[in-house]
XYZ file of C-alpha atoms in Angstrom:
586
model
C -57.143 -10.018 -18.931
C -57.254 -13.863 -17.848
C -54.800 -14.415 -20.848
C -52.487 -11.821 -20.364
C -52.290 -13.085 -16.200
C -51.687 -16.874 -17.473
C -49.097 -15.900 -20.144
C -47.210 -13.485 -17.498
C -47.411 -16.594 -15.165
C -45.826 -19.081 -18.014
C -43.095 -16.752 -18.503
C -42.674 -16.054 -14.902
C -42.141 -19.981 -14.230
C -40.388 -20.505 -17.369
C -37.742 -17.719 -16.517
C -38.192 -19.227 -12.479
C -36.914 -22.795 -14.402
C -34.367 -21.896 -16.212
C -32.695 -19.691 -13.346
C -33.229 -22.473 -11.259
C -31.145 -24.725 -14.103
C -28.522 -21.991 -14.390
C -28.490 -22.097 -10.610
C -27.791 -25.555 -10.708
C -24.985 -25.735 -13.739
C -23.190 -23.088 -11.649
C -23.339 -25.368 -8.472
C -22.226 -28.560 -10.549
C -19.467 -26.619 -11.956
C -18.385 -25.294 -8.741
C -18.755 -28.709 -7.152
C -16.412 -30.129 -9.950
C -13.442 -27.865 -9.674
C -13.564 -28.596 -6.056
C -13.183 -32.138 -6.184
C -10.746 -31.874 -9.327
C -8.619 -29.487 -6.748
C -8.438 -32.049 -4.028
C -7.516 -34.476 -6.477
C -4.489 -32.738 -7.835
C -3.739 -32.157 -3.824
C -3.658 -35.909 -2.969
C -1.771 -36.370 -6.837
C 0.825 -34.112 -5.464
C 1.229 -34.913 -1.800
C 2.233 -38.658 -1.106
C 0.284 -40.310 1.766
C -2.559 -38.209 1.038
C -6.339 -38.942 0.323
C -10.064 -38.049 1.106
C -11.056 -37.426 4.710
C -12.798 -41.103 5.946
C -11.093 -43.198 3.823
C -7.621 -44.732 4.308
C -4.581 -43.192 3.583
C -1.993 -44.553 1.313
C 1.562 -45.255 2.960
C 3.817 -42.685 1.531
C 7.020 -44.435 -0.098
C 8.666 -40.447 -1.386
C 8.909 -37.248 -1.020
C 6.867 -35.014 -1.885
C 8.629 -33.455 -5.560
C 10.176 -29.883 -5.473
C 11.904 -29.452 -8.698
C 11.448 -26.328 -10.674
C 9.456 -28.937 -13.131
C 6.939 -30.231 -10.179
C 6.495 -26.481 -9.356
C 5.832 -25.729 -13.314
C 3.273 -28.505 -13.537
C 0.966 -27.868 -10.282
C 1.111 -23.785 -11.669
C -0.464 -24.806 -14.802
C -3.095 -27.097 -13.272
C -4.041 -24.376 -10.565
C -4.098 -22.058 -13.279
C -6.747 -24.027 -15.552
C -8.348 -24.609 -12.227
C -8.216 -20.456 -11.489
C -9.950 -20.055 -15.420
C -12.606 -22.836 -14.795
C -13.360 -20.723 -11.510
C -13.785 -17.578 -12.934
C -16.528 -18.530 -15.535
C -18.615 -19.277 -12.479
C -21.711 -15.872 -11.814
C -21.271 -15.957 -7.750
C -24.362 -14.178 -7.653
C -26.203 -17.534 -9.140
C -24.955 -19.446 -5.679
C -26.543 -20.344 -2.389
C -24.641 -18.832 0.788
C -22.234 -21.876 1.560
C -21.543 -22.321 -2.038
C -20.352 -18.505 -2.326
C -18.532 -19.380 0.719
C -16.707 -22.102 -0.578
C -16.369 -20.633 -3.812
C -14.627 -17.266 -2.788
C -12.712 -19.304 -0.090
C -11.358 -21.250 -2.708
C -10.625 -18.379 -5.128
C -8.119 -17.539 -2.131
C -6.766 -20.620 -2.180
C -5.976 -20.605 -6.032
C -4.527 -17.122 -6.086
C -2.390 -17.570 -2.993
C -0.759 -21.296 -4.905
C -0.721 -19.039 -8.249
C 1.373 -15.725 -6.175
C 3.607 -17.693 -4.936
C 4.365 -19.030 -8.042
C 4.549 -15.688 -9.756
C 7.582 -15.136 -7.751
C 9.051 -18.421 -8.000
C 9.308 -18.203 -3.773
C 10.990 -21.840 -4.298
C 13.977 -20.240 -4.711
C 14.507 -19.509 -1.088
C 13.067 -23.058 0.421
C 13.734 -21.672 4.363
C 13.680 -19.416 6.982
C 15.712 -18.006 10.107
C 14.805 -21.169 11.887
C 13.876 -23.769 9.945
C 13.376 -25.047 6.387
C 13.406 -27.670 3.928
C 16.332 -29.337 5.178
C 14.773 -29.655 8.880
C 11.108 -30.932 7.880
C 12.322 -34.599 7.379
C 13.016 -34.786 10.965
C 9.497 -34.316 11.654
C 7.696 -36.348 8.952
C 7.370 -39.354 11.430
C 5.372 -37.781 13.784
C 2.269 -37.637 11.631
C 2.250 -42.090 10.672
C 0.923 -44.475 12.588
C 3.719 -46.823 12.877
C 1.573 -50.414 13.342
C 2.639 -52.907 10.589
C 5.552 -54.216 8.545
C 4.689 -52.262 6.033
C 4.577 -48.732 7.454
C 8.137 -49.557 8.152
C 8.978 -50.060 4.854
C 7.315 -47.414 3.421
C 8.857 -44.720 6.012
C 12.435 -46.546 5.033
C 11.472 -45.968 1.682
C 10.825 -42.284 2.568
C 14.377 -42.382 3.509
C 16.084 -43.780 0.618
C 14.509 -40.681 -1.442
C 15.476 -37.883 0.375
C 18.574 -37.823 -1.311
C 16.506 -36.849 -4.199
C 14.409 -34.237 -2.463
C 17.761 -32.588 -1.348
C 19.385 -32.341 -4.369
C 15.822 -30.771 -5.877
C 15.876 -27.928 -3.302
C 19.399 -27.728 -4.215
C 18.867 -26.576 -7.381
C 16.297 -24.142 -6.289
C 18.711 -22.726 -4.267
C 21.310 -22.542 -7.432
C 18.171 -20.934 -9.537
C 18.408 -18.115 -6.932
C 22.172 -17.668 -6.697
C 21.719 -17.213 -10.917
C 18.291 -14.892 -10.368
C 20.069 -12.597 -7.116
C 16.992 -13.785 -5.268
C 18.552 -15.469 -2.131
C 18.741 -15.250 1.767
C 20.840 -12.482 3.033
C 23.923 -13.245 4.684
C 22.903 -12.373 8.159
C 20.368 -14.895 8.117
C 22.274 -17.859 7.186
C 24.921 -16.727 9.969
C 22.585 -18.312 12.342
C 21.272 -21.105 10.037
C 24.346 -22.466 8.501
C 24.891 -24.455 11.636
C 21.449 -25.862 11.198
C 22.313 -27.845 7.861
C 25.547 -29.656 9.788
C 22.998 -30.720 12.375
C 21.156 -32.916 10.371
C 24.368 -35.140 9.629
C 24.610 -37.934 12.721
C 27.732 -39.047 14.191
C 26.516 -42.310 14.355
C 22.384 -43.211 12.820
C 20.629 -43.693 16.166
C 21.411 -40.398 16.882
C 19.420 -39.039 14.310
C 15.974 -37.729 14.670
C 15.148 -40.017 11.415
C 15.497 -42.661 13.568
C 13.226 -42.533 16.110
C 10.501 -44.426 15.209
C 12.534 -47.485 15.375
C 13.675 -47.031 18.864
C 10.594 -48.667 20.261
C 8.651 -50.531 17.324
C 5.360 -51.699 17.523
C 4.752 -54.924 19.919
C 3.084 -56.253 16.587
C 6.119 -56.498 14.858
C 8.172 -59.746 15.805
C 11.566 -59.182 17.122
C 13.666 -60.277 13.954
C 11.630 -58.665 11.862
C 12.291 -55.224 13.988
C 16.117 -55.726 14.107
C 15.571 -56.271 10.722
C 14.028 -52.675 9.998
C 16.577 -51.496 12.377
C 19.593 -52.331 10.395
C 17.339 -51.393 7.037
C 17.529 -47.907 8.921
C 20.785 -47.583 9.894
C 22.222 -48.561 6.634
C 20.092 -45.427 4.509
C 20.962 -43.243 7.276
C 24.944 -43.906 7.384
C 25.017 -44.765 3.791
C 22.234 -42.537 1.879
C 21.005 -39.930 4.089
C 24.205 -38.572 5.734
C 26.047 -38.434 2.799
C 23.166 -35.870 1.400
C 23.441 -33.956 4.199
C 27.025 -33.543 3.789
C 26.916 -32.300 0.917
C 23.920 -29.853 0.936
C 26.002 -28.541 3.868
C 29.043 -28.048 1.909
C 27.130 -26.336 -1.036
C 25.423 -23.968 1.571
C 28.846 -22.841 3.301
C 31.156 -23.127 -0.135
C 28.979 -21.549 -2.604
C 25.434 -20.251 -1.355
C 26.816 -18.298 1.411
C 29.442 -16.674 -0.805
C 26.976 -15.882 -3.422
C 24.130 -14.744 -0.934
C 22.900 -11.011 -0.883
C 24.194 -8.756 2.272
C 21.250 -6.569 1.577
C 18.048 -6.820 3.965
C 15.409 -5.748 1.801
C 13.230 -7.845 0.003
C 12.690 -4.813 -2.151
C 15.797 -4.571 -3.577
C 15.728 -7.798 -4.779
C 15.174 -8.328 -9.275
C 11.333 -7.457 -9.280
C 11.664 -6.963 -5.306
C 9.069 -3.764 -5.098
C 5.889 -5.543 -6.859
C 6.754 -8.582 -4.732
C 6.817 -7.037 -1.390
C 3.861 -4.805 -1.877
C 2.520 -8.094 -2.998
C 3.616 -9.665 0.399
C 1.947 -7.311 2.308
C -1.386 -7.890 0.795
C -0.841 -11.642 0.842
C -0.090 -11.850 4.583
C -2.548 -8.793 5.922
C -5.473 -10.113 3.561
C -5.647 -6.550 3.044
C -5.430 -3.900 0.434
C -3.156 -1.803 2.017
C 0.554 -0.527 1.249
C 3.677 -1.200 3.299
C 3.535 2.460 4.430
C -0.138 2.526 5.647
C 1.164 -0.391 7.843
C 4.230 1.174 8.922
C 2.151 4.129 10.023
C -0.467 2.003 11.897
C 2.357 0.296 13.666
C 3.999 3.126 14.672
C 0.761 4.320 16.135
C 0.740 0.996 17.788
C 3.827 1.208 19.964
C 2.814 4.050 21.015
C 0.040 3.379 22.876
C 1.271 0.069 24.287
C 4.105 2.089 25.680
C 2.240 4.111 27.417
C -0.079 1.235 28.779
C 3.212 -0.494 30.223
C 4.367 3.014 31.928
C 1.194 2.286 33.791
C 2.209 -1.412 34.825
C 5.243 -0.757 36.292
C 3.784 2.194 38.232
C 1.252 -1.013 39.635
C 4.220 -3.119 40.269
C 6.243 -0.352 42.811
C 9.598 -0.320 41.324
C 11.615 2.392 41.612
C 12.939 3.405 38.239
C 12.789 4.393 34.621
C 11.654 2.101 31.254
C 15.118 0.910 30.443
C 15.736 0.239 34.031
C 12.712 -1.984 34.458
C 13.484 -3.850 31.372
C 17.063 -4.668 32.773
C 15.698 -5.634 35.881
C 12.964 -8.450 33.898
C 15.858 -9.691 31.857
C 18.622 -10.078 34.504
C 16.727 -11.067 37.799
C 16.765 -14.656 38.165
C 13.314 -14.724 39.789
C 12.445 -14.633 36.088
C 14.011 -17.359 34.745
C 13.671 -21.545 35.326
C 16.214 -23.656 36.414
C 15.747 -26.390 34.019
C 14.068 -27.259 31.355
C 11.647 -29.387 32.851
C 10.896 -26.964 35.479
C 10.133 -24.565 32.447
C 7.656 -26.908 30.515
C 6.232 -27.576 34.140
C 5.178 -24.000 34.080
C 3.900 -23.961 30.586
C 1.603 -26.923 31.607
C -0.011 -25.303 34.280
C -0.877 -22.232 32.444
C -2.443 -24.536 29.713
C -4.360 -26.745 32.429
C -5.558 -23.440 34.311
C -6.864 -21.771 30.766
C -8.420 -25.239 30.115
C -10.655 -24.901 32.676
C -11.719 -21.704 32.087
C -12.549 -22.117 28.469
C -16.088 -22.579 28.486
C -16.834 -18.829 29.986
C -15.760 -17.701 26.239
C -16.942 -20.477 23.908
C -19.268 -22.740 22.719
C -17.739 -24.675 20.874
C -14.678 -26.429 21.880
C -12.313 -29.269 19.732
C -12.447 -32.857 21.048
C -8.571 -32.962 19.909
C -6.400 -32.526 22.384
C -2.855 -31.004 22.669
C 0.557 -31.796 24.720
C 3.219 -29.756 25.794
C 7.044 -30.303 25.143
C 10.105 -28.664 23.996
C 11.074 -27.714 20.842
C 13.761 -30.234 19.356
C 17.028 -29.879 19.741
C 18.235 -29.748 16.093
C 15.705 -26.735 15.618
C 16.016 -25.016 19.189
C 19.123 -23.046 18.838
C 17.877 -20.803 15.920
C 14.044 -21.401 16.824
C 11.498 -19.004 18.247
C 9.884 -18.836 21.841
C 7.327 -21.418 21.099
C 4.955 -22.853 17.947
C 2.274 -24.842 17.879
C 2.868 -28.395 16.259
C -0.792 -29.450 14.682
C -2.111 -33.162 14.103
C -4.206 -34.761 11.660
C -7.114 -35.805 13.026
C -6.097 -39.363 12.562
C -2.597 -38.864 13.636
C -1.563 -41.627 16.573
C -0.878 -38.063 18.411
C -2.498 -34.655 19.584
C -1.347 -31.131 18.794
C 1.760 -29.993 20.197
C 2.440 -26.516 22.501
C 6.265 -26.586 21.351
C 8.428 -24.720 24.123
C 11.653 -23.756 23.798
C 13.808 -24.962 26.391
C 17.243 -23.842 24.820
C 18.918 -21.192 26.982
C 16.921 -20.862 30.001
C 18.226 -17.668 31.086
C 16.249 -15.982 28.047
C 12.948 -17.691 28.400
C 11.495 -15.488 30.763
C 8.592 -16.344 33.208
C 6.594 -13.493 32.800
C 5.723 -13.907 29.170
C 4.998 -17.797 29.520
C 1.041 -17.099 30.236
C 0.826 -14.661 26.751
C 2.468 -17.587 25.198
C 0.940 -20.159 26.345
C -2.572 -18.201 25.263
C -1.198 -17.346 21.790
C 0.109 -21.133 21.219
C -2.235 -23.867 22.864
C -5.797 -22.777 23.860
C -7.988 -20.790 22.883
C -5.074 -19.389 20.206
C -3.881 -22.360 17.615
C -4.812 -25.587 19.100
C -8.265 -24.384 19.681
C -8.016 -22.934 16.592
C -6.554 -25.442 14.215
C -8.500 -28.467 15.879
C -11.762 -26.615 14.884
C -11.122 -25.708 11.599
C -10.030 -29.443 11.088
C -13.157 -30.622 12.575
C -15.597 -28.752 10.138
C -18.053 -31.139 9.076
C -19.839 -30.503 5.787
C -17.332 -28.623 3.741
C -14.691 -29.264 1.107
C -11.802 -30.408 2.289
C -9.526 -28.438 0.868
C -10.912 -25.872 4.264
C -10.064 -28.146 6.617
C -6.779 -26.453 8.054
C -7.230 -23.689 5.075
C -4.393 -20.697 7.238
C -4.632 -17.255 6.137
C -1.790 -15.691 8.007
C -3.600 -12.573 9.185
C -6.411 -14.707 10.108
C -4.382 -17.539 12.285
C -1.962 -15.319 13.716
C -4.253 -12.737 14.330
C -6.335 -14.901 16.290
C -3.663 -15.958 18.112
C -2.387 -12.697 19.332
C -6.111 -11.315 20.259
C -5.950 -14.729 22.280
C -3.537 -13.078 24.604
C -5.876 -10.065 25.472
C -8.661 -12.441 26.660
C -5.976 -13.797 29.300
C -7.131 -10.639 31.254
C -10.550 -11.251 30.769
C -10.131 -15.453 32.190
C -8.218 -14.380 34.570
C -4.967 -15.535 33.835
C -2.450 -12.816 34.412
C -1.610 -13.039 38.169
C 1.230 -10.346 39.052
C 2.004 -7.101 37.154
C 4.966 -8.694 35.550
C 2.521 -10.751 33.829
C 0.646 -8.620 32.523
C 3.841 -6.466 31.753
C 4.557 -9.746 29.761
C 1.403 -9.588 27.709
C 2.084 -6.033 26.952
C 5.542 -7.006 26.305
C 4.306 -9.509 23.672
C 1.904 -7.274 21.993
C 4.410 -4.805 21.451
C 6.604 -7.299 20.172
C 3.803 -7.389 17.286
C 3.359 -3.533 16.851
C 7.063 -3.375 16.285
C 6.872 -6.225 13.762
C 4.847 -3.747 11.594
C 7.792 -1.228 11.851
C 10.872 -3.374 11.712
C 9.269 -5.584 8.724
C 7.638 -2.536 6.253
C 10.495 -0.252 7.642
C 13.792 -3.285 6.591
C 12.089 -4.130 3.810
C 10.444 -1.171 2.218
C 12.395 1.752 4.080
C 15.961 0.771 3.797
C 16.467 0.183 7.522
C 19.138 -1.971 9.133
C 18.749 -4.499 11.223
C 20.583 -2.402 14.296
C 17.477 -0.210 13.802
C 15.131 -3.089 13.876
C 17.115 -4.830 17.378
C 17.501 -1.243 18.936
C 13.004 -0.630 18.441
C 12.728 -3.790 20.303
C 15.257 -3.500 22.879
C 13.979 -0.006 23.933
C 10.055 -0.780 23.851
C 9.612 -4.841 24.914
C 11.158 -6.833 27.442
C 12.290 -9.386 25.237
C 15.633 -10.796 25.790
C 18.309 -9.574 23.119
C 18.861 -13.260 22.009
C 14.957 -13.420 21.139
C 15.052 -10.388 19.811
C 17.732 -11.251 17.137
C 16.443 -14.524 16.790
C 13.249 -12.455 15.698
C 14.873 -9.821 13.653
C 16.177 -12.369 11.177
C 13.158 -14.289 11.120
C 11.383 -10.781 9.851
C 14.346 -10.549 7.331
C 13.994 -13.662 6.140
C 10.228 -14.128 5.922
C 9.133 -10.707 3.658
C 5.488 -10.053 5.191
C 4.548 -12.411 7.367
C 5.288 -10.741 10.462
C 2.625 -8.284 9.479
C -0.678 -10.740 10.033
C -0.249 -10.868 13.625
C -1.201 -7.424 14.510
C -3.170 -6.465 11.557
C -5.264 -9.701 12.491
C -6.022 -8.550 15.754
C -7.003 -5.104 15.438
C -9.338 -6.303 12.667
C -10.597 -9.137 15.070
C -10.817 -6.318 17.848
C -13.074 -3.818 15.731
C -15.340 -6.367 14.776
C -16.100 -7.541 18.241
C -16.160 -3.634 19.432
C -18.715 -3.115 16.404
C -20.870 -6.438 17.691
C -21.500 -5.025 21.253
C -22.063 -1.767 20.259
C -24.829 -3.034 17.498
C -26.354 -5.748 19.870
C -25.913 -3.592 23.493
C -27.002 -5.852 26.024
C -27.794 -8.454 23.561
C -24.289 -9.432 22.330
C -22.685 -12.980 23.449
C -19.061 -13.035 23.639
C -19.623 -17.019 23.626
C -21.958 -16.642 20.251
C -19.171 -13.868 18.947
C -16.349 -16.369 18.968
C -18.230 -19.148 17.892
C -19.030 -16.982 14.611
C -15.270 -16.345 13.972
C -14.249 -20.030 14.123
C -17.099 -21.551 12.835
C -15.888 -21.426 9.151
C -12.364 -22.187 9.656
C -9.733 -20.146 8.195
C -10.589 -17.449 6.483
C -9.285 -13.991 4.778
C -10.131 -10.747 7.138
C -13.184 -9.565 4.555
C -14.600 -12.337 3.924
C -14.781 -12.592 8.373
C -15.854 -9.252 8.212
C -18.629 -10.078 5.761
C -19.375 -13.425 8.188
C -19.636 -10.733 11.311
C -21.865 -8.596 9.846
C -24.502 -11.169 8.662
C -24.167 -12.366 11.903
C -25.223 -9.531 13.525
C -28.126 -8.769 11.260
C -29.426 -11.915 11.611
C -29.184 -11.727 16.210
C -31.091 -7.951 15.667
C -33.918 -10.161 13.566
């Protein structure tokens, strides 16, 4: 009997050992694709490189060309294999974590390489040709040397241009372009990034005021280094990017709206859908659930503008927000004046709803000018952590008389804090993780949050008059349409006088908003479905929490849970939630 309880015990440690070593190989493996992930990322992006150590200056662009595209898909492929060899059951809980966060990550890269998105390098608003104009914001201008290696940044985006032209040719040959409705608003866009003169451009900037370390013939110097790629190298590029869009992309372009319809276009929207909603659900399942949607916002806004006292019908009321100039600021600064205090007053009242709150903080200003005319309401603008700036609460100041008032505390919400800057700042501060989490932005999961921010204006008090609150409603509806107008232009044949007319009649949205939106929904297949999916998701999971914990559920712990792993798919939060819970009942 002794024998038979010390041989049981030898194979009981022996098989304890040797999971323990299997255990272990899985973690090692694990830990190795992780690190051989990051170091493709910093391969691939210039003036990249591990969190805590310092960055290299980047002296190009980052490459574009249907070969660069080719060669990170086979590396995140091999990476994807490696991945998949791994038993998730063998792992401890933040290794599963980071393993099945960073299966995400692989399939998204490998998805959008399955349909070769390349092809269409922009949006409605914005796009490859606009991010240069930005790419100084994020360097710490100091030395000599970061100078030169931003002027060398210059010199190649020639290069970069003529890359993403080529794209754009591949999808003139493959009939997978941008419609031609879209690039009737955009089109302008490309001759905006040509300068009359080089100090006028926005790739300028940083050498308006140089750094006091720099002597002064040094800096005129870099000055006239600038000027001379930007007259000389950089405009020209322009110029001719612009011709090629007006000459031969726009005459080539689709007129049909629907993704859909596109070579392969019904395997890559359903596709969409999934990708953005972190779902598995089908573009009609969403079209229903949005329909529902509007709906019941509509008849919540009946019931504000019975609370506000005006005499009148729906459509009446709507003309009244988007004609009365009560509604509307004078000037742009008086407009980002109001944005400010709305972000100051929610600052304050932060704490009554979290824990946990960034130590980055965030500025407000207007959207720039080469981006405004086409642009949307507002955007957040994130920061490294090490940038020689905060996060940005971008307004848009470009026609005042349809930036109403009303909406400006929804927005403000949805944008700065607690929607992305509270967000993003969090996820970037994540200590102990891979970095390849830090910022990690599943649609459904960032915008989501950022539209369920706008319902906890009413519980910090920050809606003050009905039209406020009218304006929240106004905004949320905005989203429940989005699930309509995107499954119903891109799935359902509709055309995009269907898609203005839903939001005309059911949000107060101005009509130049509302077109600006429309094409951004046309032009972006998807996306415009994580918003409201997001929330709803984020909605039954907290109604779920109080109803499991009663009396014993924190709304500070509850959003603390949500953000505490950063960005993350809606399952995988759902999965967080409910171990959560189990563990505040224990």
């Amino acid at each position: 009997m002794r024998k038979s309880v010390s041989a049981l015990l030898i194979l009981g440690n022996a098989l304890l050992s040797s999971s323990t070593l299997a255990s272990s190989n899985q973690n090692e493996q694990l830990e190795s694709i992780l690190k051989q992930e990051r170091t493709l990322y910093y391969q691939e992006n210039p003036g990249t490189a591990p969190k805590g150590t310092d960055k290299p200056r980047a002296t190009n662009m980052r490459g574009v060309s249907e070969a660069d595209h080719a060669r990170r898909h086979a590396a995140w492929q091999k990476l994807y294999a490696s991945l998949n060899t791994i038993q998730p059951d063998t792992l401890s809980e933040d290794d599963l974590l980071n393993y099945e966060l960073m299966k995400y990550h692989l399939e998204s890269r490998l998805l959008t390489h399955q349909y070769n998105t390349w092809r269409i390098p922009f949006f409605s608003d914005s796009g490859f040709h606009t991010a240069p104009a930005r790419m100084w914001r994020g360097i710490n201008f100091r030395t000599v040397n970061d100078y030169e290696a931003y002027l060398s940044q210059l010199a190649d985006i020639p290069t970069y241009l003529n890359s993403n032209l080529q794209n754009l040719q591949k999808g003139l040959d493959t009939g997978f372009t941008m419609p031609k409705v879209v690039l009737d608003g955009l089109l302008p866009s490309f001759d905006a990034m040509v300068s009359e003169t080089p100090e006028e451009s926005s790739l300028y900037t940083p050498f308006k005021n140089i750094a006091s370390t720099v002597g002064d013939d040094v800096a005129e110097e870099l000055r006239e280094k600038a000027k001379h790629i930007i007259a000389e190298t950089v405009n020209p590029a322009y110029k001719q990017l612009a011709t090629f869009m007006k000459e031969i992309y726009y005459p080539g372009a689709t007129s049909d709206l629907a993704a859909s319809n596109r070579p392969g276009g019904k395997a890559y929207y359903e596709a969409m859908v999934r990708y953005y909603t972190t779902l598995n659900i089908t573009a009609d399942e969403v079209h229903d659930i949005g329909l529902s949607e509007v709906a019941r916002i509509r008849a919540e806004m009946e019931e504000v503008i019975k609370q506000s006292g005006f005499k009148g019908d729906f459509a009446e009321f709507l003309a009244f927000l988007r004609s009365d100039p009560q509604f509307y600021a004078k000037t742009p600064k008086e407009l980002l004046m109001h944005a400010s205090y709305y972000a100051k007053v929610i600052d304050g009242k932060l704490p009554s709803l979290f824990g946990k709150l960034p130590r980055q903080p965030y500025g407000v200003e207007a959207v720039p000018a080469v981006l405004a005319p086409n642009y949307t309401t507002g955007r957040y603008s994130g920061a490294p952590l090490d940038a020689p700036r905060g996060g940005y609460y971008w307004v848009n100041t470009y026609a005042l008389d349809k930036r109403p008032l009303y909406t400006l505390a929804a927005l403000t919400l949805h944008e700065g804090a607690p929607g992305h800057h509270l967000q993003t700042a969090l996820s970037r501060e994540l200590e102990n993780v891979p970095e390849f989490r830090l910022g990690l932005y599943p649609h459904a999961f960032g915008e989501g949050w950022g539209l369920y921010t706008e319902k906890l204006g009413i519980e910090l008090g920050v809606y003050e008059t009905p039209y406020d609150h009218f304006g929240r409603l106004s905004y949320e509806m905005w989203r429940a349409c989005r699930l309509v107008i995107d499954t119903g232009i891109h799935a359902k044949g509709w055309t995009r006088d269907q898609a203005v007319k839903l939001l005309e009649e059911n949000s107060a949205l101005s009509t130049h908003n509302i077109r600006t939106e429309v094409d951004r929904y046309i032009s972006w297949p998807g996306q415009a479905l994580a918003y409201k999916m997001g929330e709803l998701k984020i909605i039954e999971l907290r109604e779920w929490a109080t109803e499991q914990l009663g009396e014993n559920f924190d709304i500070r712990a509850f959003h603390d849970r949500v953000l505490s792993a950063g960005g993350i798919p809606l399952s995988l939060l759902e999965k967080r939630i409910v171990s959560w819970v189990e563990g505040q009942k224990k």
